[in-house]
PDB file of C-alpha atoms and ligand atoms in Angstrom:
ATOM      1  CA  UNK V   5     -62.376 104.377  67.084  1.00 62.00           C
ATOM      2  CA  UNK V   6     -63.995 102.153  70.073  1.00 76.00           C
ATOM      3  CA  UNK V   7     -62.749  99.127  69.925  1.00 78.00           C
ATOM      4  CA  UNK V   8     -65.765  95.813  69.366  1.00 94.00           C
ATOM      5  CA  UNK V   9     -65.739  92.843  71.052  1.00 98.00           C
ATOM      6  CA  UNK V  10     -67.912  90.725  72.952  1.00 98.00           C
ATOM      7  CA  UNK V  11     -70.439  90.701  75.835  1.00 98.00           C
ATOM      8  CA  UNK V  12     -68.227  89.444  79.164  1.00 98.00           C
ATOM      9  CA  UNK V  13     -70.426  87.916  81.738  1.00 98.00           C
ATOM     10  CA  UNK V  14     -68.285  87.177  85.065  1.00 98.00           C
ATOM     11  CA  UNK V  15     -68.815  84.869  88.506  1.00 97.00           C
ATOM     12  CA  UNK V  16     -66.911  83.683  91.111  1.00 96.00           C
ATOM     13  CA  UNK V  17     -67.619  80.232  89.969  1.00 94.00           C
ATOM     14  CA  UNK V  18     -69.977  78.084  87.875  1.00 95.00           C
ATOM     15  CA  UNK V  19     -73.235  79.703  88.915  1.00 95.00           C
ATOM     16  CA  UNK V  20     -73.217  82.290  85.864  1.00 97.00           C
ATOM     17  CA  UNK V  21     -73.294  80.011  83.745  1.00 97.00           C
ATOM     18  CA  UNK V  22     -76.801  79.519  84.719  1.00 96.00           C
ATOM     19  CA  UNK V  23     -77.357  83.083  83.595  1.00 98.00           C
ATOM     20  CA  UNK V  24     -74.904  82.811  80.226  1.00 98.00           C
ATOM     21  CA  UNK V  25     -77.054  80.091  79.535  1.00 97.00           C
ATOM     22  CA  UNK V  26     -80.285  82.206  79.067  1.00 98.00           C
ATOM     23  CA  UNK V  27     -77.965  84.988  77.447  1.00 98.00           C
ATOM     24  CA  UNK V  28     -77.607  82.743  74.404  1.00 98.00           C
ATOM     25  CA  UNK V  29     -80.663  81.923  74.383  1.00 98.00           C
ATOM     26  CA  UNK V  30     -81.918  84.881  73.950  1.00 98.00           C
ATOM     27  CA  UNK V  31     -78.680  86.993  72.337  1.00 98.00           C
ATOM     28  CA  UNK V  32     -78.152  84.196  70.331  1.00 98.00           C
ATOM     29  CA  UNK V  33     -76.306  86.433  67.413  1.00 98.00           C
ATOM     30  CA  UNK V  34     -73.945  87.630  70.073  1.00 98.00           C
ATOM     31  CA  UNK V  35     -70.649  86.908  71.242  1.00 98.00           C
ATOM     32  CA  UNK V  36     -69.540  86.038  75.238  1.00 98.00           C
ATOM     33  CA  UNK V  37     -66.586  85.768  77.359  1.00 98.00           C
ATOM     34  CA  UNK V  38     -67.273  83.303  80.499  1.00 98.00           C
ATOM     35  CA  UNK V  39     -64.854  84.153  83.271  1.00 98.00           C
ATOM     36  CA  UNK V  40     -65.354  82.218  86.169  1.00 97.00           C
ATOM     37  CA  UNK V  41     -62.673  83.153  89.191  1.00 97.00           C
ATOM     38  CA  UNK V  42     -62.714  79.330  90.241  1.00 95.00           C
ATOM     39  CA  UNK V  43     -59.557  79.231  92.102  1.00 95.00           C
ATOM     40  CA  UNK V  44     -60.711  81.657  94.804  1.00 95.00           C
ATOM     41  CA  UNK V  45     -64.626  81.005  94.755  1.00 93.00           C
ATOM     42  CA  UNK V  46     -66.934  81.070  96.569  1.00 93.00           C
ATOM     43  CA  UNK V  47     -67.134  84.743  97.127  1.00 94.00           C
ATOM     44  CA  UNK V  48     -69.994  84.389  99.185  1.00 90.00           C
ATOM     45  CA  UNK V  49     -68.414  84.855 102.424  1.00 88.00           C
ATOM     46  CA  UNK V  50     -65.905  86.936 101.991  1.00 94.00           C
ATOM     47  CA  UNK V  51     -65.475  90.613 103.079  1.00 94.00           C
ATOM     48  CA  UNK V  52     -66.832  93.672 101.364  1.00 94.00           C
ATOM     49  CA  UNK V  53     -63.436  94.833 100.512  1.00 97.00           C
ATOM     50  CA  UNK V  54     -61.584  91.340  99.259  1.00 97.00           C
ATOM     51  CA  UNK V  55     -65.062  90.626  97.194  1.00 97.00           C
ATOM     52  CA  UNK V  56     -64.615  94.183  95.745  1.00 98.00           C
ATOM     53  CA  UNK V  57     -60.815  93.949  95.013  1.00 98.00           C
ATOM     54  CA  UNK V  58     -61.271  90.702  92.993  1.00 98.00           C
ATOM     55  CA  UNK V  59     -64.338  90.962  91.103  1.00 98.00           C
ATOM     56  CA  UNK V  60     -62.408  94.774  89.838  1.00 98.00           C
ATOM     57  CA  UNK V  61     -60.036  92.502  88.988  1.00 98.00           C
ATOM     58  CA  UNK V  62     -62.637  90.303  86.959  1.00 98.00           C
ATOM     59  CA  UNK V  63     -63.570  93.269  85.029  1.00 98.00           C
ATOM     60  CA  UNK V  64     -60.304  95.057  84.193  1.00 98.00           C
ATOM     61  CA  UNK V  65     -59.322  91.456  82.476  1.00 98.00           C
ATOM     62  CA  UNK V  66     -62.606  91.408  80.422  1.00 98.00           C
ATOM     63  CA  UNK V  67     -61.793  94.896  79.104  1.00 98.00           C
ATOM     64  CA  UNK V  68     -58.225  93.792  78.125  1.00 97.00           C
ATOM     65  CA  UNK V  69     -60.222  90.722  76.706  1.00 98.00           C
ATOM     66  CA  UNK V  70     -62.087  93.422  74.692  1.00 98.00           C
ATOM     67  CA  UNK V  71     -65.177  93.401  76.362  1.00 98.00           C
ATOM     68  CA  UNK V  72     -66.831  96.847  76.011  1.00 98.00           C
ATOM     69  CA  UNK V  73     -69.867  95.444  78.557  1.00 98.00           C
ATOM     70  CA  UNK V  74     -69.543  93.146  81.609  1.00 98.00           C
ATOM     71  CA  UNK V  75     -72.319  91.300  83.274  1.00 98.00           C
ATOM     72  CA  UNK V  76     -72.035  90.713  86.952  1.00 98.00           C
ATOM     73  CA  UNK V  77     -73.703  86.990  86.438  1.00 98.00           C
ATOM     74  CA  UNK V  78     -73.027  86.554  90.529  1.00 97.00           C
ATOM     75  CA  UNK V  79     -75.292  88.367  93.496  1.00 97.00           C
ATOM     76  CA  UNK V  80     -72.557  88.604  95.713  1.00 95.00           C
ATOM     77  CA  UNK V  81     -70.465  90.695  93.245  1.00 97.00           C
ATOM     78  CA  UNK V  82     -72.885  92.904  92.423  1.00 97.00           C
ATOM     79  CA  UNK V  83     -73.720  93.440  96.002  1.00 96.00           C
ATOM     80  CA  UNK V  84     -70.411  94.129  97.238  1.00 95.00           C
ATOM     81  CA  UNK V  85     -68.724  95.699  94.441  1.00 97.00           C
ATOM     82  CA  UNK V  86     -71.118  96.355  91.358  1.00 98.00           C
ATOM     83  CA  UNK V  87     -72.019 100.222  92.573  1.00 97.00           C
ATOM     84  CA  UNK V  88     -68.288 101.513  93.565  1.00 97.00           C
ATOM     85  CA  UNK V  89     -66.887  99.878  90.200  1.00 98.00           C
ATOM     86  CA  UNK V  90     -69.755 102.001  88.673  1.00 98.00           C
ATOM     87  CA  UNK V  91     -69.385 105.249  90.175  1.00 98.00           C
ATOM     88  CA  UNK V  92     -65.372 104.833  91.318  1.00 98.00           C
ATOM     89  CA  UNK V  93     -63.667 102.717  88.784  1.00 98.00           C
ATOM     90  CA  UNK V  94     -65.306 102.825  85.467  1.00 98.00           C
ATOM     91  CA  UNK V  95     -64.961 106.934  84.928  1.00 98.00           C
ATOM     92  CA  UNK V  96     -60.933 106.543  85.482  1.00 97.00           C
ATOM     93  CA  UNK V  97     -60.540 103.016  83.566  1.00 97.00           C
ATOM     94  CA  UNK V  98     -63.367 102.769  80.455  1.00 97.00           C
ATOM     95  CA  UNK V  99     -65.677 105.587  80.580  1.00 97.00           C
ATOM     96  CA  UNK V 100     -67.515 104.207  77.807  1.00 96.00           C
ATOM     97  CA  UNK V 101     -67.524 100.869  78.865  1.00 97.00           C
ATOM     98  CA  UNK V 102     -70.401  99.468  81.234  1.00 98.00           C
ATOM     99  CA  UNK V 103     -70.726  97.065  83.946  1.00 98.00           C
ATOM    100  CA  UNK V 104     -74.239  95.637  84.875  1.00 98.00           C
ATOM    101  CA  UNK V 105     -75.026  93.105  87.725  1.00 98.00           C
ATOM    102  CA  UNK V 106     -78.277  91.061  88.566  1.00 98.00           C
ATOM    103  CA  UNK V 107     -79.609  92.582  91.604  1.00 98.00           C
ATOM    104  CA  UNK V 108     -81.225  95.234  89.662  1.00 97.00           C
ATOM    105  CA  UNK V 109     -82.921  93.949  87.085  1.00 98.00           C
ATOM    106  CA  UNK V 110     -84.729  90.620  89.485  1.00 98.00           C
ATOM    107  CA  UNK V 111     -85.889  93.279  92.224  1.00 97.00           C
ATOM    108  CA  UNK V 112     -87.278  95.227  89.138  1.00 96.00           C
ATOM    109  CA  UNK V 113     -89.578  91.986  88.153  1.00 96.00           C
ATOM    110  CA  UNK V 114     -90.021  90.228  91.345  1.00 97.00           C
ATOM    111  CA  UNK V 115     -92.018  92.127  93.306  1.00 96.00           C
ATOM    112  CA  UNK V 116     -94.585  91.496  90.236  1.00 95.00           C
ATOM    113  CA  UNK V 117     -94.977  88.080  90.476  1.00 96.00           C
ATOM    114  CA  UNK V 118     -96.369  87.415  94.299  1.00 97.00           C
ATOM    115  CA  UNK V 119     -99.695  87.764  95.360  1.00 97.00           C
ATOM    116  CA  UNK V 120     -99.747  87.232  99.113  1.00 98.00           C
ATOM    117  CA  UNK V 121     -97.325  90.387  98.969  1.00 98.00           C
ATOM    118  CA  UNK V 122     -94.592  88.598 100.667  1.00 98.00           C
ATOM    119  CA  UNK V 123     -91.471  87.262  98.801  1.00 98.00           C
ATOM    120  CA  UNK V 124     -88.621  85.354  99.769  1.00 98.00           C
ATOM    121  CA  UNK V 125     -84.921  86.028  98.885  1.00 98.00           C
ATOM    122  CA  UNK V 126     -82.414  82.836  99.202  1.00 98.00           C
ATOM    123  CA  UNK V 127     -79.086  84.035  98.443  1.00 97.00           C
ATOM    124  CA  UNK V 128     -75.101  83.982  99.953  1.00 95.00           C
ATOM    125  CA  UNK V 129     -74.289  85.888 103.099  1.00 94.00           C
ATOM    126  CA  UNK V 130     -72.572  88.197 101.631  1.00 93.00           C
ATOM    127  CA  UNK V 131     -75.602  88.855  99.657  1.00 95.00           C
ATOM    128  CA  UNK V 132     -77.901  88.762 102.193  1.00 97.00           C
ATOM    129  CA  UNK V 133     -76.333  90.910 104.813  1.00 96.00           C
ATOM    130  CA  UNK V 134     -76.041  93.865 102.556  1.00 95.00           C
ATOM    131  CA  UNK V 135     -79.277  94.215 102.472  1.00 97.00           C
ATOM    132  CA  UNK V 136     -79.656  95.175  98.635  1.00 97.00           C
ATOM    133  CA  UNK V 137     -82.520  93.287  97.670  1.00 98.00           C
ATOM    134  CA  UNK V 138     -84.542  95.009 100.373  1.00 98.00           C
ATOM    135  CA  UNK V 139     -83.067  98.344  99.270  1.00 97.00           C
ATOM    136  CA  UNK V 140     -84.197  97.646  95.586  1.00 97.00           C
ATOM    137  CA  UNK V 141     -87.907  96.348  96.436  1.00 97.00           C
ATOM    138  CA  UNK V 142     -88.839  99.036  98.103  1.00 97.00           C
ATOM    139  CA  UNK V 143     -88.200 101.140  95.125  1.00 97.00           C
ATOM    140  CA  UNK V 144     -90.000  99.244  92.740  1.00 96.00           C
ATOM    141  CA  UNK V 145     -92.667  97.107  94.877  1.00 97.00           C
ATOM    142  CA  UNK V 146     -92.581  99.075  98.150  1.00 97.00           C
ATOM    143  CA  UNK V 147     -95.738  97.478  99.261  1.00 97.00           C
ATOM    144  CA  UNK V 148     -94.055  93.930  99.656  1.00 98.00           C
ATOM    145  CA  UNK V 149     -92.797  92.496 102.344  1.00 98.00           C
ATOM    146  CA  UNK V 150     -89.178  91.168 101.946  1.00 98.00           C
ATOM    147  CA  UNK V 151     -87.906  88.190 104.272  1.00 98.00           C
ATOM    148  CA  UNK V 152     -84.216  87.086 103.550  1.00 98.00           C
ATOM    149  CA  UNK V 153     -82.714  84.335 104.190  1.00 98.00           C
ATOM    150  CA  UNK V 154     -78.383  83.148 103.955  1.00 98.00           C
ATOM    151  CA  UNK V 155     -77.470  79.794 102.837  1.00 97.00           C
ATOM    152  CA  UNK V 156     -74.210  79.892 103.322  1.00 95.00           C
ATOM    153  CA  UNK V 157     -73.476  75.791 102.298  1.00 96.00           C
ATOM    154  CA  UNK V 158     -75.229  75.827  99.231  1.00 96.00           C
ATOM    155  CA  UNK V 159     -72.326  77.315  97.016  1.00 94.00           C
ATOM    156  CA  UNK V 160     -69.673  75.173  97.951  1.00 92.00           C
ATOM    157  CA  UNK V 161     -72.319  71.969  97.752  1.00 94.00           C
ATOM    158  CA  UNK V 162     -73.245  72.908  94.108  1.00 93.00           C
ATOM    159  CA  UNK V 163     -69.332  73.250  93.653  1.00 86.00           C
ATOM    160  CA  UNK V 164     -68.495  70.078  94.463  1.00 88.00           C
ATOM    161  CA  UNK V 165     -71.718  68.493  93.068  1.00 88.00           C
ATOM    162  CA  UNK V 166     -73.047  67.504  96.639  1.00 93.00           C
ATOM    163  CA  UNK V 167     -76.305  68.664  96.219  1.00 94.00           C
ATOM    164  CA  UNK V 168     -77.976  65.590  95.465  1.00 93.00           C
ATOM    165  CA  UNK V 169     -75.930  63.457  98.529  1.00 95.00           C
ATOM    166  CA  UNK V 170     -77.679  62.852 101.585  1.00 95.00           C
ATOM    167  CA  UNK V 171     -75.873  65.354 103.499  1.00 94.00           C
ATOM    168  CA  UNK V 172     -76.503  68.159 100.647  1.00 96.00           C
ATOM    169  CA  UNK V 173     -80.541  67.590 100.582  1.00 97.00           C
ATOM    170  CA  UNK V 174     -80.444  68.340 104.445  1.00 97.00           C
ATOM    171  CA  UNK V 175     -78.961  71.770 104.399  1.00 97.00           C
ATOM    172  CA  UNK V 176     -81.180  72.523 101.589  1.00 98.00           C
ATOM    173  CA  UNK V 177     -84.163  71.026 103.076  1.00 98.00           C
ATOM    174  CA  UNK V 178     -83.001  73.038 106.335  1.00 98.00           C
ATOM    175  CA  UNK V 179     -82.846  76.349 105.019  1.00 98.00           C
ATOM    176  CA  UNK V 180     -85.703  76.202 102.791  1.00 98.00           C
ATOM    177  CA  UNK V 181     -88.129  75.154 105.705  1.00 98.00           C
ATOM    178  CA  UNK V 182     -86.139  78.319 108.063  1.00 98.00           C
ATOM    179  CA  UNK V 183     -87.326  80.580 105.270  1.00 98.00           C
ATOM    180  CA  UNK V 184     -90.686  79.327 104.389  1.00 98.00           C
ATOM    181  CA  UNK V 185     -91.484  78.190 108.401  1.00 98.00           C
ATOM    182  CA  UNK V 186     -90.691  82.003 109.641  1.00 97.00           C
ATOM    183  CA  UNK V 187     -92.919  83.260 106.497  1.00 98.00           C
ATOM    184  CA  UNK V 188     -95.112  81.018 105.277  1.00 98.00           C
ATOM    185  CA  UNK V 189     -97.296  84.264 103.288  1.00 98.00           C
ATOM    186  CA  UNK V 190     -94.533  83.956 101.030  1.00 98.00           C
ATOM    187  CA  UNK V 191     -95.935  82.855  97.739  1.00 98.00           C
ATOM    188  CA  UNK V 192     -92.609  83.450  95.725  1.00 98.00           C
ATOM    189  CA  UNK V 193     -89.378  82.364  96.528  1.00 98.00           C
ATOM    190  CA  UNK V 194     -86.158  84.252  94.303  1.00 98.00           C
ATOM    191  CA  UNK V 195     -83.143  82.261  93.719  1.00 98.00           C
ATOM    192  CA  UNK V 196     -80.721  85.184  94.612  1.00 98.00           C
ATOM    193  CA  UNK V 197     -77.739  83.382  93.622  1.00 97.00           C
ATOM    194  CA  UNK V 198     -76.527  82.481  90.466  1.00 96.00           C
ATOM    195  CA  UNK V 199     -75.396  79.013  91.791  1.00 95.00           C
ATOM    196  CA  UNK V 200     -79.037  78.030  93.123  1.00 97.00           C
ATOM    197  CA  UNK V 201     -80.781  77.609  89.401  1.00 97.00           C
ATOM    198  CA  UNK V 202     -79.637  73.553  89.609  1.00 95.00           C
ATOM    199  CA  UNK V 203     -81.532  73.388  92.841  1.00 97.00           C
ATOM    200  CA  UNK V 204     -84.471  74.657  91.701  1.00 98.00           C
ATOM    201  CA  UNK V 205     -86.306  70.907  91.292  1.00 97.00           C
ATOM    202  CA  UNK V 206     -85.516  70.342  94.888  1.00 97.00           C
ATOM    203  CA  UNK V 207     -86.918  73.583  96.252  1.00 98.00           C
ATOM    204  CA  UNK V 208     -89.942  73.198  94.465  1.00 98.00           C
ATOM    205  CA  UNK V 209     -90.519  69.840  95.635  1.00 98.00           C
ATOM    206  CA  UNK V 210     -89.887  71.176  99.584  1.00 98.00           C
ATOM    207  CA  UNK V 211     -92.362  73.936  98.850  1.00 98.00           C
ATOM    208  CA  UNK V 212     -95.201  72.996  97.046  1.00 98.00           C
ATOM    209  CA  UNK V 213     -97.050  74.013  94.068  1.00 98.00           C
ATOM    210  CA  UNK V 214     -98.286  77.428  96.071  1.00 97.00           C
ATOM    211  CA  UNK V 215     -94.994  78.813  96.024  1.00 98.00           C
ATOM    212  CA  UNK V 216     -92.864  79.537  92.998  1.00 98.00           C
ATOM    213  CA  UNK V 217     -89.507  79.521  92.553  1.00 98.00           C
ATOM    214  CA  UNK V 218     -87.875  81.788  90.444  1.00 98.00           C
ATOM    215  CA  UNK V 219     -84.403  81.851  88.757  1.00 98.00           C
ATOM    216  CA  UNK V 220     -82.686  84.964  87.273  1.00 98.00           C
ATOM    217  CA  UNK V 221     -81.258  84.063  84.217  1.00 98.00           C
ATOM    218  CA  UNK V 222     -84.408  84.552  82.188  1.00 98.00           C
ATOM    219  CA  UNK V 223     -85.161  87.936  83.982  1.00 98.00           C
ATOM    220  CA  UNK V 224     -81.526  89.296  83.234  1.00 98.00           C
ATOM    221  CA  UNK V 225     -81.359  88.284  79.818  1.00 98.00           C
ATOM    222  CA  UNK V 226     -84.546  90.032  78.990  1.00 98.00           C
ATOM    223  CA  UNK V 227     -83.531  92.754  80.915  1.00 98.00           C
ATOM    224  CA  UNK V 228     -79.936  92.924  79.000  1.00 98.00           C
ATOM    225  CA  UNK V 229     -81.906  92.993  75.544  1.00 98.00           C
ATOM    226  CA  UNK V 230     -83.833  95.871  76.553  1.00 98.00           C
ATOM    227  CA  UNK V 231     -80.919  97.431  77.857  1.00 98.00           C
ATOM    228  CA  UNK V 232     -79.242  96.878  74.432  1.00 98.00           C
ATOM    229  CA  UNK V 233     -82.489  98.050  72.506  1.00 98.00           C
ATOM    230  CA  UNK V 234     -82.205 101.430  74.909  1.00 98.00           C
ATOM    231  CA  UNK V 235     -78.790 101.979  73.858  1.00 98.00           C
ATOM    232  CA  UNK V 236     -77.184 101.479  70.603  1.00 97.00           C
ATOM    233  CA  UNK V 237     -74.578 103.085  70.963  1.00 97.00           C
ATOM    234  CA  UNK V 238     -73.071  99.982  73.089  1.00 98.00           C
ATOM    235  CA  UNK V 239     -75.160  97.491  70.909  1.00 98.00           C
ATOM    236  CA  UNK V 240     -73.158  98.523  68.085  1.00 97.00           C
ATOM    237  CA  UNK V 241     -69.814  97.838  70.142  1.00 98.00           C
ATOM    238  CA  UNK V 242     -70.880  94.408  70.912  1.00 98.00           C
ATOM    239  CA  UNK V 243     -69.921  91.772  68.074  1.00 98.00           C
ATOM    240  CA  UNK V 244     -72.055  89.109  66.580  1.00 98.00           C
ATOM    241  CA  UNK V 245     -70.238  86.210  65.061  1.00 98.00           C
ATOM    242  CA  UNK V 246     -72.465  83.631  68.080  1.00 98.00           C
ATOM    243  CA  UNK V 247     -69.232  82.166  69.500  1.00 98.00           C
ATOM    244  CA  UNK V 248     -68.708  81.746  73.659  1.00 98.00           C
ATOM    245  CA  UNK V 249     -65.623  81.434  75.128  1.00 98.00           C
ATOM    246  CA  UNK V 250     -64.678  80.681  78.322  1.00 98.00           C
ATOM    247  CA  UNK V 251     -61.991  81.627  81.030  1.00 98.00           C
ATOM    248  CA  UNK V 252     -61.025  80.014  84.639  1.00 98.00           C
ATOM    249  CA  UNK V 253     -58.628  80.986  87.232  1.00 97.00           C
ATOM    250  CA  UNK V 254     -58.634  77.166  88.077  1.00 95.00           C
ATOM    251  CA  UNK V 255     -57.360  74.498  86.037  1.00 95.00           C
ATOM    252  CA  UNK V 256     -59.052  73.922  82.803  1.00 97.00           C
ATOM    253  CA  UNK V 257     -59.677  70.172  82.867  1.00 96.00           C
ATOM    254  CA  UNK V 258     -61.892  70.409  86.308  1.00 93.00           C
ATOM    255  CA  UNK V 259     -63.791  73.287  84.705  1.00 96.00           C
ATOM    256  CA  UNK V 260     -64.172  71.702  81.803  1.00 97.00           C
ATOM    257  CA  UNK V 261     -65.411  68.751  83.447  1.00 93.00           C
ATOM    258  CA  UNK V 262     -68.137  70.840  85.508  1.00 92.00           C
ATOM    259  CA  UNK V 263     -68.801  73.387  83.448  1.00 94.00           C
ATOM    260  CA  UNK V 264     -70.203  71.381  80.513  1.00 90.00           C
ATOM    261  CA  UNK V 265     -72.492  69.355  83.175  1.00 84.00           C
ATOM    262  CA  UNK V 266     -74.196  72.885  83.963  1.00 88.00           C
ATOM    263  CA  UNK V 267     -74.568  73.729  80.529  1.00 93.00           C
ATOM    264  CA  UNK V 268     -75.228  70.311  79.225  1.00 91.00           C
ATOM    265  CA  UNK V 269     -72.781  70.132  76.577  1.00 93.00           C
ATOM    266  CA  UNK V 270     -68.989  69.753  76.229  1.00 95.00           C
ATOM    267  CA  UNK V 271     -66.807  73.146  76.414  1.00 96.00           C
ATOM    268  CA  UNK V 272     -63.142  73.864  76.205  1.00 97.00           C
ATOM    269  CA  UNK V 273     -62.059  76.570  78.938  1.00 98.00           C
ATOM    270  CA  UNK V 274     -58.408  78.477  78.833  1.00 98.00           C
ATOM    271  CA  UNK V 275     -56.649  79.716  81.784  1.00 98.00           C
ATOM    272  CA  UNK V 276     -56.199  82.843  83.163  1.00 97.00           C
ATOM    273  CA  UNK V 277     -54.550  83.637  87.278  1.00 92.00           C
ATOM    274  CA  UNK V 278     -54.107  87.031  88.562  1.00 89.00           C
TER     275      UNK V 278
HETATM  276  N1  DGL F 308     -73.047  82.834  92.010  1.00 50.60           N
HETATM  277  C1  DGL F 308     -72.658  83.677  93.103  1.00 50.60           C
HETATM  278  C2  DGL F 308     -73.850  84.547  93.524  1.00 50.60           C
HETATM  279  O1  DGL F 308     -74.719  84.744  92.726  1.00 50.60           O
HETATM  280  C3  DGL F 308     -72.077  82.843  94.179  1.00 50.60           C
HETATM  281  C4  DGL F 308     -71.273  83.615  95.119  1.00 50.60           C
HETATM  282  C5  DGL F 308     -70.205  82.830  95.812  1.00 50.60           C
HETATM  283  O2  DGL F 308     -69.173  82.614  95.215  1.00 50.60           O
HETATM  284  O3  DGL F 308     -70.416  82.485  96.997  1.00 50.60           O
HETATM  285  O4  DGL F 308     -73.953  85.061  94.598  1.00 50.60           O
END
């Protein structure tokens, strides 16, 4: 008999949260595991092969956590690791369990949403220099024009809560005007990191009402339902009791303490180190 449990949604930091937090919304019957790999975040530059070796790492501990699915709620994950996990790992480890990231479903729905024909991608470098979101447009909106852009400050910023200082609104301000000054066709901006979502006010405000600024979280958790709708036979592995839990490799009080001002409300985290 397959073992039930719940849905396990995974980033290097805080930034799925952002993503968890439409989950619920939307799954609200079901029941999550948060693991955010804290102590070693960000992710976003790191190499191909250390990003791979944790975030395999990430998922192995959700399946011993019961997890039969695992959401890669991070850009940089699924960029770097999501496809080999899928076509290396998973067969040898949980053959019927499934790992999905975010890449996938936003490049599915993006390419909808501009007019001008030219969208912009914000994201880590990691992200950005494998080229994935190109890759993925041009199978589902290969008429529109892709211009990328690394932020490579952001993640640590919205780690420390530094966003809002002085110093944080220039590198924001900087990289948004790089992007939109090389491009300004672009008519809709994708927040291609799950960190970016509590910068969204600011970008908006940089770009103007002409441009919108889209966050993933809503796109993946409608995605994820359809997924679930498309297969039951994992829908009826996933349990529905509407609990969250939640997991850090750092020390609980500092997520705690973070956590629950991205989610708006108070949440108790355990600890798990590799
Ligand atoms: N939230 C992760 C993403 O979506 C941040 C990666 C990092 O740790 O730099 O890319």
């Amino acid at each position: 008999m397959e073992v039930l449990g719940p849905i396990g949604v995974f980033d290097s930091g805080y930034g799925g949260l952002t993503v968890l937090a439409e989950l619920r919304k939307k799954l609200p019957q079901h029941d999550f595991i948060y693991f955010g790999d804290n102590a070693r975040a960000p992710y976003g530059n790191r190499s191909f092969d250390v990003v791979y070796e944790f975030t395999l790492e990430a998922v192995k501990f959700l399946f011993d956590q019961s997890c039969p699915l695992v959401i890669l709620a991070c850009n940089t994950a699924s960029a770097k690791a999501l496809r080999s996990i899928q076509q290396k790992d998973l067969p040898q480890i949980a053959p019927n369990n499934r790992v999905l990231g975010v890449i996938r479903p936003s490049a599915e729905v993006i390419g909808e949403r501009t007019k001008t024909g030219h969208v912009g991608i914000l994201g880590t470098l990691g992200t950005i220099n494998s080229g994935s979101y190109p890759i993925e447009l041009a199978k589902f909106a290969p008429s529109v024009q892709v211009h990328q852009h690394a932020c490579p400050m952001w993640v640590p910023l919205i780690e420390n809560q530094q966003y809002t200082h002085p110093a944080g609104q220039q590198f924001i301000a900087e990289d948004t005007n790089a992007l939109m000054n090389s491009h300004p066709e672009i008519d809709t901006i994708l927040l291609a990191c799950t960190h970016y979502p509590v910068l969204k006010n600011q970008i908006e405000a940089l770009v103007g009402p002409a441009v919108q600024v889209v966050a993933q979280g809503p796109i993946v958790a409608d995605k994820l339902k359809d997924y679930l709708l498309a297969h039951p036979e994992m829908a009826s592995r996933l349990t529905k009791t509407g609990t969250t839990s939640y997991i850090t490799s750092e020390t609980t009080a500092v997520f705690n303490e973070k956590a629950s001002y991205f989610l708006g409300e108070q949440i108790k985290a355990e600890h798990h180190s590799f």
